[in-house]
mmCIF file of C-alpha atoms in Angstrom:
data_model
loop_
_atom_site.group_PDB
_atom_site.id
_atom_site.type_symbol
_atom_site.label_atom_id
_atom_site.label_comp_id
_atom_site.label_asym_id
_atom_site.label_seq_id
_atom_site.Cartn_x
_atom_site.Cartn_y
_atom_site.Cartn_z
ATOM 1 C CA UNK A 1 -8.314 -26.511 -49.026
ATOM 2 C CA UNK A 2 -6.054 -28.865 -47.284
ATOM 3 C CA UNK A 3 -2.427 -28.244 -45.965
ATOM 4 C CA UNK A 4 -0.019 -26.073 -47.559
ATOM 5 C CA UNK A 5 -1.219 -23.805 -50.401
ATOM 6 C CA UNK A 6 1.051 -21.728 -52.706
ATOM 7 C CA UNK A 7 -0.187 -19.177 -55.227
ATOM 8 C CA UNK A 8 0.881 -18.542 -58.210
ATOM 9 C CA UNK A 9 2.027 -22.059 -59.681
ATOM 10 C CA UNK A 10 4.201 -20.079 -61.790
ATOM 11 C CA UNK A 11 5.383 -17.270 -62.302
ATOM 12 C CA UNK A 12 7.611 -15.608 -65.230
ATOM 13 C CA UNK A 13 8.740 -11.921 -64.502
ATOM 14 C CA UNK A 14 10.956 -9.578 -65.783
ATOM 15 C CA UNK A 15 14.133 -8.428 -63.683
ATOM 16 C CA UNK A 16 12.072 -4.690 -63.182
ATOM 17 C CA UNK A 17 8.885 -6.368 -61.892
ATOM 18 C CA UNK A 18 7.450 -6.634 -58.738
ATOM 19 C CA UNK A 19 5.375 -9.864 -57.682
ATOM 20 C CA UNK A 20 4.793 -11.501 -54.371
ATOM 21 C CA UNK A 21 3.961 -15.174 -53.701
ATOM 22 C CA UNK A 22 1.427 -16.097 -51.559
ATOM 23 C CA UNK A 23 1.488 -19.365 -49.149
ATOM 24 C CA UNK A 24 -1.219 -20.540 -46.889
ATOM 25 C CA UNK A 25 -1.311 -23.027 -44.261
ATOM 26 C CA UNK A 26 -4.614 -24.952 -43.385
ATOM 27 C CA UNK A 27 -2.666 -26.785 -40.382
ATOM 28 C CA UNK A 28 -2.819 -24.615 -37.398
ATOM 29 C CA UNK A 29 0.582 -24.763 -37.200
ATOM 30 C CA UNK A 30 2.494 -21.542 -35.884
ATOM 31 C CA UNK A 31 5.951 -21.444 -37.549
ATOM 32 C CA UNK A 32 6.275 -20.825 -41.570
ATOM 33 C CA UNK A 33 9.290 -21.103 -43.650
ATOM 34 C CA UNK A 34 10.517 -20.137 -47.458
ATOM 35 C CA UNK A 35 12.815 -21.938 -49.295
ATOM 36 C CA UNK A 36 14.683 -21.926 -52.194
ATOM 37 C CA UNK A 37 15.264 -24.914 -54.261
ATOM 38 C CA UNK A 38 17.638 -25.330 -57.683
ATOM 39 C CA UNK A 39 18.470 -27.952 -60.032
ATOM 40 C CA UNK A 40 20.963 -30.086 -57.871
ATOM 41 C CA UNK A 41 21.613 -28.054 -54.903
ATOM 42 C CA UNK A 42 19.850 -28.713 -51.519
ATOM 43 C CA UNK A 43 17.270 -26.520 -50.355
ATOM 44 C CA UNK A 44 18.309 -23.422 -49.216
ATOM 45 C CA UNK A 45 15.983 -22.260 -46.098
ATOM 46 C CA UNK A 46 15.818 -18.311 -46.752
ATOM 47 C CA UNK A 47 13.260 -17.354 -43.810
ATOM 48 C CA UNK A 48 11.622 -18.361 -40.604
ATOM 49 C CA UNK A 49 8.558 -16.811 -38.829
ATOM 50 C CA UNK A 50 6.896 -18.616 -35.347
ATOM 51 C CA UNK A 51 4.136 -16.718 -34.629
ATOM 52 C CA UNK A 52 4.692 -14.577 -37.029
ATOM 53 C CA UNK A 53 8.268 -13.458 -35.536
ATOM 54 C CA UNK A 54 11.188 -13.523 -38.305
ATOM 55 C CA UNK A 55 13.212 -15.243 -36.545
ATOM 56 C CA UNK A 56 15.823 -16.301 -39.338
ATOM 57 C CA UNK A 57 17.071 -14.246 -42.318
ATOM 58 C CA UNK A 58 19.486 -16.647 -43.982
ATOM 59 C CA UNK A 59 21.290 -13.958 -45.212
ATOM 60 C CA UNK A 60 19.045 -13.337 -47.944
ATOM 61 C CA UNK A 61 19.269 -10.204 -50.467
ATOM 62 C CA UNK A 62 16.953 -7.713 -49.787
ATOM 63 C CA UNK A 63 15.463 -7.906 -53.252
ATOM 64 C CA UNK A 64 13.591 -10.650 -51.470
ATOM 65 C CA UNK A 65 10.591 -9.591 -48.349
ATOM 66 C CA UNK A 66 8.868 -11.607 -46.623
ATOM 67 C CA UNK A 67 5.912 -10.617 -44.646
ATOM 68 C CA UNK A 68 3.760 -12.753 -42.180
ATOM 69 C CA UNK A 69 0.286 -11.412 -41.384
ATOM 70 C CA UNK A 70 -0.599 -14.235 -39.053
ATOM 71 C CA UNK A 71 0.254 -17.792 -38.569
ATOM 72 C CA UNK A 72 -1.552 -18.601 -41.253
ATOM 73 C CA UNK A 73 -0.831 -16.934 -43.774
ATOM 74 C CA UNK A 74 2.765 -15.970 -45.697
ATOM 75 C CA UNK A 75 4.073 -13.908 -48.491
ATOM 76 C CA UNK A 76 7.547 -13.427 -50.455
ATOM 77 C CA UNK A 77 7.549 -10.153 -52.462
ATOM 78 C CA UNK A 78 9.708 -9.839 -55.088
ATOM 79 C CA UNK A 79 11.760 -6.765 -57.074
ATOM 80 C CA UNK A 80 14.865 -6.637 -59.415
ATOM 81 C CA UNK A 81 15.375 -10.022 -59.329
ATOM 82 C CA UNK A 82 18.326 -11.830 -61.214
ATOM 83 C CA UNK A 83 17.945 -14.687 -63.611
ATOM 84 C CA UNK A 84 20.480 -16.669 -60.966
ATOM 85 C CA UNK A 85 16.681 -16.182 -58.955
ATOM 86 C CA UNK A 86 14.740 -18.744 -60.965
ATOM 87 C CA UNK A 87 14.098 -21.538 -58.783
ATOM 88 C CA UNK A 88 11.502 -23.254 -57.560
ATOM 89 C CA UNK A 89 10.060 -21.644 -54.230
ATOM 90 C CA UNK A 90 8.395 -24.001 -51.593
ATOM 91 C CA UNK A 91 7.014 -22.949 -48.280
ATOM 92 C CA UNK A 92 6.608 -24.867 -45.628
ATOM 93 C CA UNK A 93 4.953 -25.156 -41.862
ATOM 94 C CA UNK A 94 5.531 -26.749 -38.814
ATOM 95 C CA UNK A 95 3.932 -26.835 -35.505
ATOM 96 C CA UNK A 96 6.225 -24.427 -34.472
ATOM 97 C CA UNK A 97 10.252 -23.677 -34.237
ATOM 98 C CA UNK A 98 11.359 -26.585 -32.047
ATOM 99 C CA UNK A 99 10.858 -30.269 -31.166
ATOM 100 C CA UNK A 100 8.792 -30.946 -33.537
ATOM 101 C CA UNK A 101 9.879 -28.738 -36.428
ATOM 102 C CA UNK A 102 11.547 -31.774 -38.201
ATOM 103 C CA UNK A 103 8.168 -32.244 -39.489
ATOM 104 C CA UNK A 104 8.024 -29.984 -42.338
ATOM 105 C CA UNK A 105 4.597 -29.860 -44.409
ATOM 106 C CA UNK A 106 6.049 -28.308 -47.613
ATOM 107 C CA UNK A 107 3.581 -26.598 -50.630
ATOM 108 C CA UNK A 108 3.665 -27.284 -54.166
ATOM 109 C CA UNK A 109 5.782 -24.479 -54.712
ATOM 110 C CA UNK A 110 5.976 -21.901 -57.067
ATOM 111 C CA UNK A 111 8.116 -21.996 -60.267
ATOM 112 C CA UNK A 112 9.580 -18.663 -60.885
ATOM 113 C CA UNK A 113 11.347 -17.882 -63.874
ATOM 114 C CA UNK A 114 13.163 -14.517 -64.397
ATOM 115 C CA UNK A 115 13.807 -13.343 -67.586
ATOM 116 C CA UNK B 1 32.807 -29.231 -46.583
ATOM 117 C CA UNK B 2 29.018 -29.196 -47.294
ATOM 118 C CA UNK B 3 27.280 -30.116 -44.040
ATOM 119 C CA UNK B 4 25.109 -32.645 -45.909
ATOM 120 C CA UNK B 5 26.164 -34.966 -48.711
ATOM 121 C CA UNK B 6 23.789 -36.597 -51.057
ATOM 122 C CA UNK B 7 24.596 -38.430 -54.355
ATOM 123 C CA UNK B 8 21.676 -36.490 -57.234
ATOM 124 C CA UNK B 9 21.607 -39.788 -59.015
ATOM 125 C CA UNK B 10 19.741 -40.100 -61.173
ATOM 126 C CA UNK B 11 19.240 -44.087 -60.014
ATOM 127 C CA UNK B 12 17.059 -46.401 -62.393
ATOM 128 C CA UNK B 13 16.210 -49.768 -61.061
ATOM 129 C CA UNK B 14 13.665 -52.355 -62.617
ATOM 130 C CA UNK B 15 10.239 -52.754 -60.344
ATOM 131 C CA UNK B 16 11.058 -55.783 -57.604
ATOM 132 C CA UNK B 17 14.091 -54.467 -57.138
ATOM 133 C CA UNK B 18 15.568 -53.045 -53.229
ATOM 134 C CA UNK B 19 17.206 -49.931 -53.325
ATOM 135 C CA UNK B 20 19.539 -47.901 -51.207
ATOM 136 C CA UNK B 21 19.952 -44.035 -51.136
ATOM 137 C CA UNK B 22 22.087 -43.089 -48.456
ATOM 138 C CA UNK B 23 23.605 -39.752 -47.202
ATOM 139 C CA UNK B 24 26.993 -38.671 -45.047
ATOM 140 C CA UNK B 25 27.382 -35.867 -42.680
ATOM 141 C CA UNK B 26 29.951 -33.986 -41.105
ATOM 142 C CA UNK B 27 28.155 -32.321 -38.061
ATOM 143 C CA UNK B 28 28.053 -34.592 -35.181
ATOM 144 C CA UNK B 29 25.373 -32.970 -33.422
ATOM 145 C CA UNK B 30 22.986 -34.069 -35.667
ATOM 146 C CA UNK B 31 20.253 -36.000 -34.036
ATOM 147 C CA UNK B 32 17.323 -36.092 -36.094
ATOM 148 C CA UNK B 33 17.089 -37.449 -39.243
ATOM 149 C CA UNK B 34 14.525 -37.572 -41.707
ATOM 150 C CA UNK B 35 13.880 -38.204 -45.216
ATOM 151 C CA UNK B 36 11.614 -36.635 -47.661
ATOM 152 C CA UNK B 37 10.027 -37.852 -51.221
ATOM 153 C CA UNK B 38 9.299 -35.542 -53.335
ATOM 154 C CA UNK B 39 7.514 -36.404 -56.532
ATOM 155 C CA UNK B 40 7.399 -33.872 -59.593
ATOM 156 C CA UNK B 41 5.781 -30.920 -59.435
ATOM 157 C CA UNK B 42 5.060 -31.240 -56.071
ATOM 158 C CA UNK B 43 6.776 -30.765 -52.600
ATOM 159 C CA UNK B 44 8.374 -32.750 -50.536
ATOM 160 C CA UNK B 45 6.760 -34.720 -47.944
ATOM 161 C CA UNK B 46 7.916 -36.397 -45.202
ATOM 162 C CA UNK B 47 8.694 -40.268 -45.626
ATOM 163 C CA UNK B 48 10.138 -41.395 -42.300
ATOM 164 C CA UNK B 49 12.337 -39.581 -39.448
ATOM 165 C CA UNK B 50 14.469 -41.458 -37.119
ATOM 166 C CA UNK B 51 16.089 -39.978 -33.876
ATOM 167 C CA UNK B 52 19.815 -40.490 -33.039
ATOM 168 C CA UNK B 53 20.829 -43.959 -34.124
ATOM 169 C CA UNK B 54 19.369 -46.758 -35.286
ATOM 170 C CA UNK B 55 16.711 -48.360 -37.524
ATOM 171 C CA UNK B 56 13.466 -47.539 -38.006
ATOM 172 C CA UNK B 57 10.885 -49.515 -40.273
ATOM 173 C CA UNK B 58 7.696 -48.461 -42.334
ATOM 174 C CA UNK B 59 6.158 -51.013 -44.404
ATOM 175 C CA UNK B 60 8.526 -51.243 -47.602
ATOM 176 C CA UNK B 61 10.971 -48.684 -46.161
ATOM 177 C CA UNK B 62 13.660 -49.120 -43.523
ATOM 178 C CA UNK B 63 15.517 -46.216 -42.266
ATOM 179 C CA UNK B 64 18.915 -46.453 -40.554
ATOM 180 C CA UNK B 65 21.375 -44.160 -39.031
ATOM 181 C CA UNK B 66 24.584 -44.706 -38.112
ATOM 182 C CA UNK B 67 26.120 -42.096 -35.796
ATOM 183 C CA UNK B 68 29.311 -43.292 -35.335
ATOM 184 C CA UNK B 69 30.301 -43.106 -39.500
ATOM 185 C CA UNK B 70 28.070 -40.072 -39.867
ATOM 186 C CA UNK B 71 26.065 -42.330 -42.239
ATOM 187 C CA UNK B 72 22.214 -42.550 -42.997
ATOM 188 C CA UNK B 73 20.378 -44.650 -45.242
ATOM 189 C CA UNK B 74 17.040 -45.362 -47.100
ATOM 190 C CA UNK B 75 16.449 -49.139 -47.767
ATOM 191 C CA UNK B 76 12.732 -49.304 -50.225
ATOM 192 C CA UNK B 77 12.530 -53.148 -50.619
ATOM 193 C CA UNK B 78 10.143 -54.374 -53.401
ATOM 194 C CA UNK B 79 10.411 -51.085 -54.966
ATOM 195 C CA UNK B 80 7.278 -49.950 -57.597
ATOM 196 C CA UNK B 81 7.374 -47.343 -60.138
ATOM 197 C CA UNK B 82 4.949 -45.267 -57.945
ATOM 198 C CA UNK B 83 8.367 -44.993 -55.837
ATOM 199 C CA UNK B 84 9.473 -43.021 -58.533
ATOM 200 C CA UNK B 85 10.309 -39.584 -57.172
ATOM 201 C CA UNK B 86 13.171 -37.539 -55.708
ATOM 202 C CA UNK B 87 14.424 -38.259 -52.243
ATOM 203 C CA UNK B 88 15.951 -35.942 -49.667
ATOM 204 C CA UNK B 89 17.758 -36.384 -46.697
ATOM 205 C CA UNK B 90 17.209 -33.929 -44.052
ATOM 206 C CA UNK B 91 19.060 -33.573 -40.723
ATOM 207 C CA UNK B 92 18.515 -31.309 -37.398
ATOM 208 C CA UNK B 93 20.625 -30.460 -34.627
ATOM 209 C CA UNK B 94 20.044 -31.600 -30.842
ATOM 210 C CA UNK B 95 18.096 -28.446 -29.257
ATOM 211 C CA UNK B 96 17.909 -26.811 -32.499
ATOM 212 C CA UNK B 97 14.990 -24.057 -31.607
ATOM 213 C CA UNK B 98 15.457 -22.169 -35.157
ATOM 214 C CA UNK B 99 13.586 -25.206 -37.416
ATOM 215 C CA UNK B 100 16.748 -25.278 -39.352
ATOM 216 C CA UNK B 101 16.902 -28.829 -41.509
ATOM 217 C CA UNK B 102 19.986 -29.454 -43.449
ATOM 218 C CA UNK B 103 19.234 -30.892 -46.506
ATOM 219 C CA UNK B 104 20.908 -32.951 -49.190
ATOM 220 C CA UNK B 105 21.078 -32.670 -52.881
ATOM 221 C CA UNK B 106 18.483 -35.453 -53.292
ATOM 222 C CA UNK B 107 18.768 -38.706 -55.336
ATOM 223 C CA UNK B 108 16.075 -38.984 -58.441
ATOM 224 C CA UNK B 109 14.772 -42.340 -58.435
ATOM 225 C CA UNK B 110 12.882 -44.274 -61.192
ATOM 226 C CA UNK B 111 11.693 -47.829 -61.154
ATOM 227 C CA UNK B 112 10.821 -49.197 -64.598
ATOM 228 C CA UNK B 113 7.958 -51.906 -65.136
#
């Protein structure tokens, strides 16, 4: 595997499930992000970790959790979503929170649907 | 005001063609400046990134900021319908040590044979 990995692809849940997406990063980079991204709005960053420090909740509902093992690895757990939650999550890495953290290596994302 | 603004398109051009995508800003400590393609069902990548003002060519694709108007823009010359994909702008403050990118809307791009 190469670069950013996200599992699932896609995901359809119901508002009382419980999921969690799974990115990894194959870049030894230390800082991870999750974003949200809807039909014609810009991407919304929801959470940063460098070295696997939160250090940015983007005021982000607490339905959503994010956990960071290591560097390597990140997760976004999910419960009682909303419908206004389906989006398309991408995460991302950088080498770490500054300098160079304009360059972004984004996954595939995952297509979450909420029904 | 949004910090970054981004006409969604959709823009349809025939292949041969040189097209412009271009974003505005209001934050003036916005130094870096980048844009990303994304094509469908994928993520974005990063295309070019420029730093303060200027231009900054890549082949087919010319990149220039303009500080002063709070202006940036994507020039693709000879565009082919591989370029056919969504593109982002993306800005970052000077000193920013939070990786926060503001991002635009993104314009959807297709170049027809």
């Amino acid at each position: 595997e190469t670069g950013v990995t996200q599992t699932p692809r896609h995901l359809v849940m119901g508002m009382t499930n419980k999921k969690s997406l799974k990115c990894e990063q194959h870049l030894g980079h230390n800082a991870m992000y999750w974003y949200k991204q809807s039909a014609k709005k810009p991407l919304e960053l929801m959470f940063v970790y460098n070295f696997k420090e939160q250090t940015e909740n983007n005021s982000v509902p607490s339905r959503f959790s994010p956990e960071c093992p290591n560097s390597s690895h990140l997760f976004l757990h999910l419960h009682t979503l909303q419908p206004e939650d389906s989006a398309l999550y991408l995460c991302a890495s950088s080498q770490d929170t500054a300098g160079l953290s304009y360059e972004q290596y984004f996954g595939p994302g995952t297509r979450l649907t909420v029904t | 005001q949004k910090e970054v603004e981004q006409d969604p398109g959709p823009l349809s051009v025939p292949e041969g063609a040189i097209v412009s995508l271009n974003c505005t800003y209001s934050n003036s400590a916005f130094q870096y400046f980048m844009w990303y393609r994304q094509y469908s069902r994928k993520g974005p990548e990063l295309l070019m990134y420029t730093y303060s003002s200027g231009n900054k060519e890549d082949g087919r694709f010319t990149a220039q900021v303009d500080k002063s108007s709070k202006y940036i823009s994507l020039f693709i010359r000879d565009s082919q319908p591989s370029d056919s994909a969504t593109y982002l702008c993306a800005m970052s403050d000077r000193g920013s040590t939070l990786g926060r990118l503001y991002f635009g809307r993104g314009t959807q791009l297709t170049v027809w044979p």
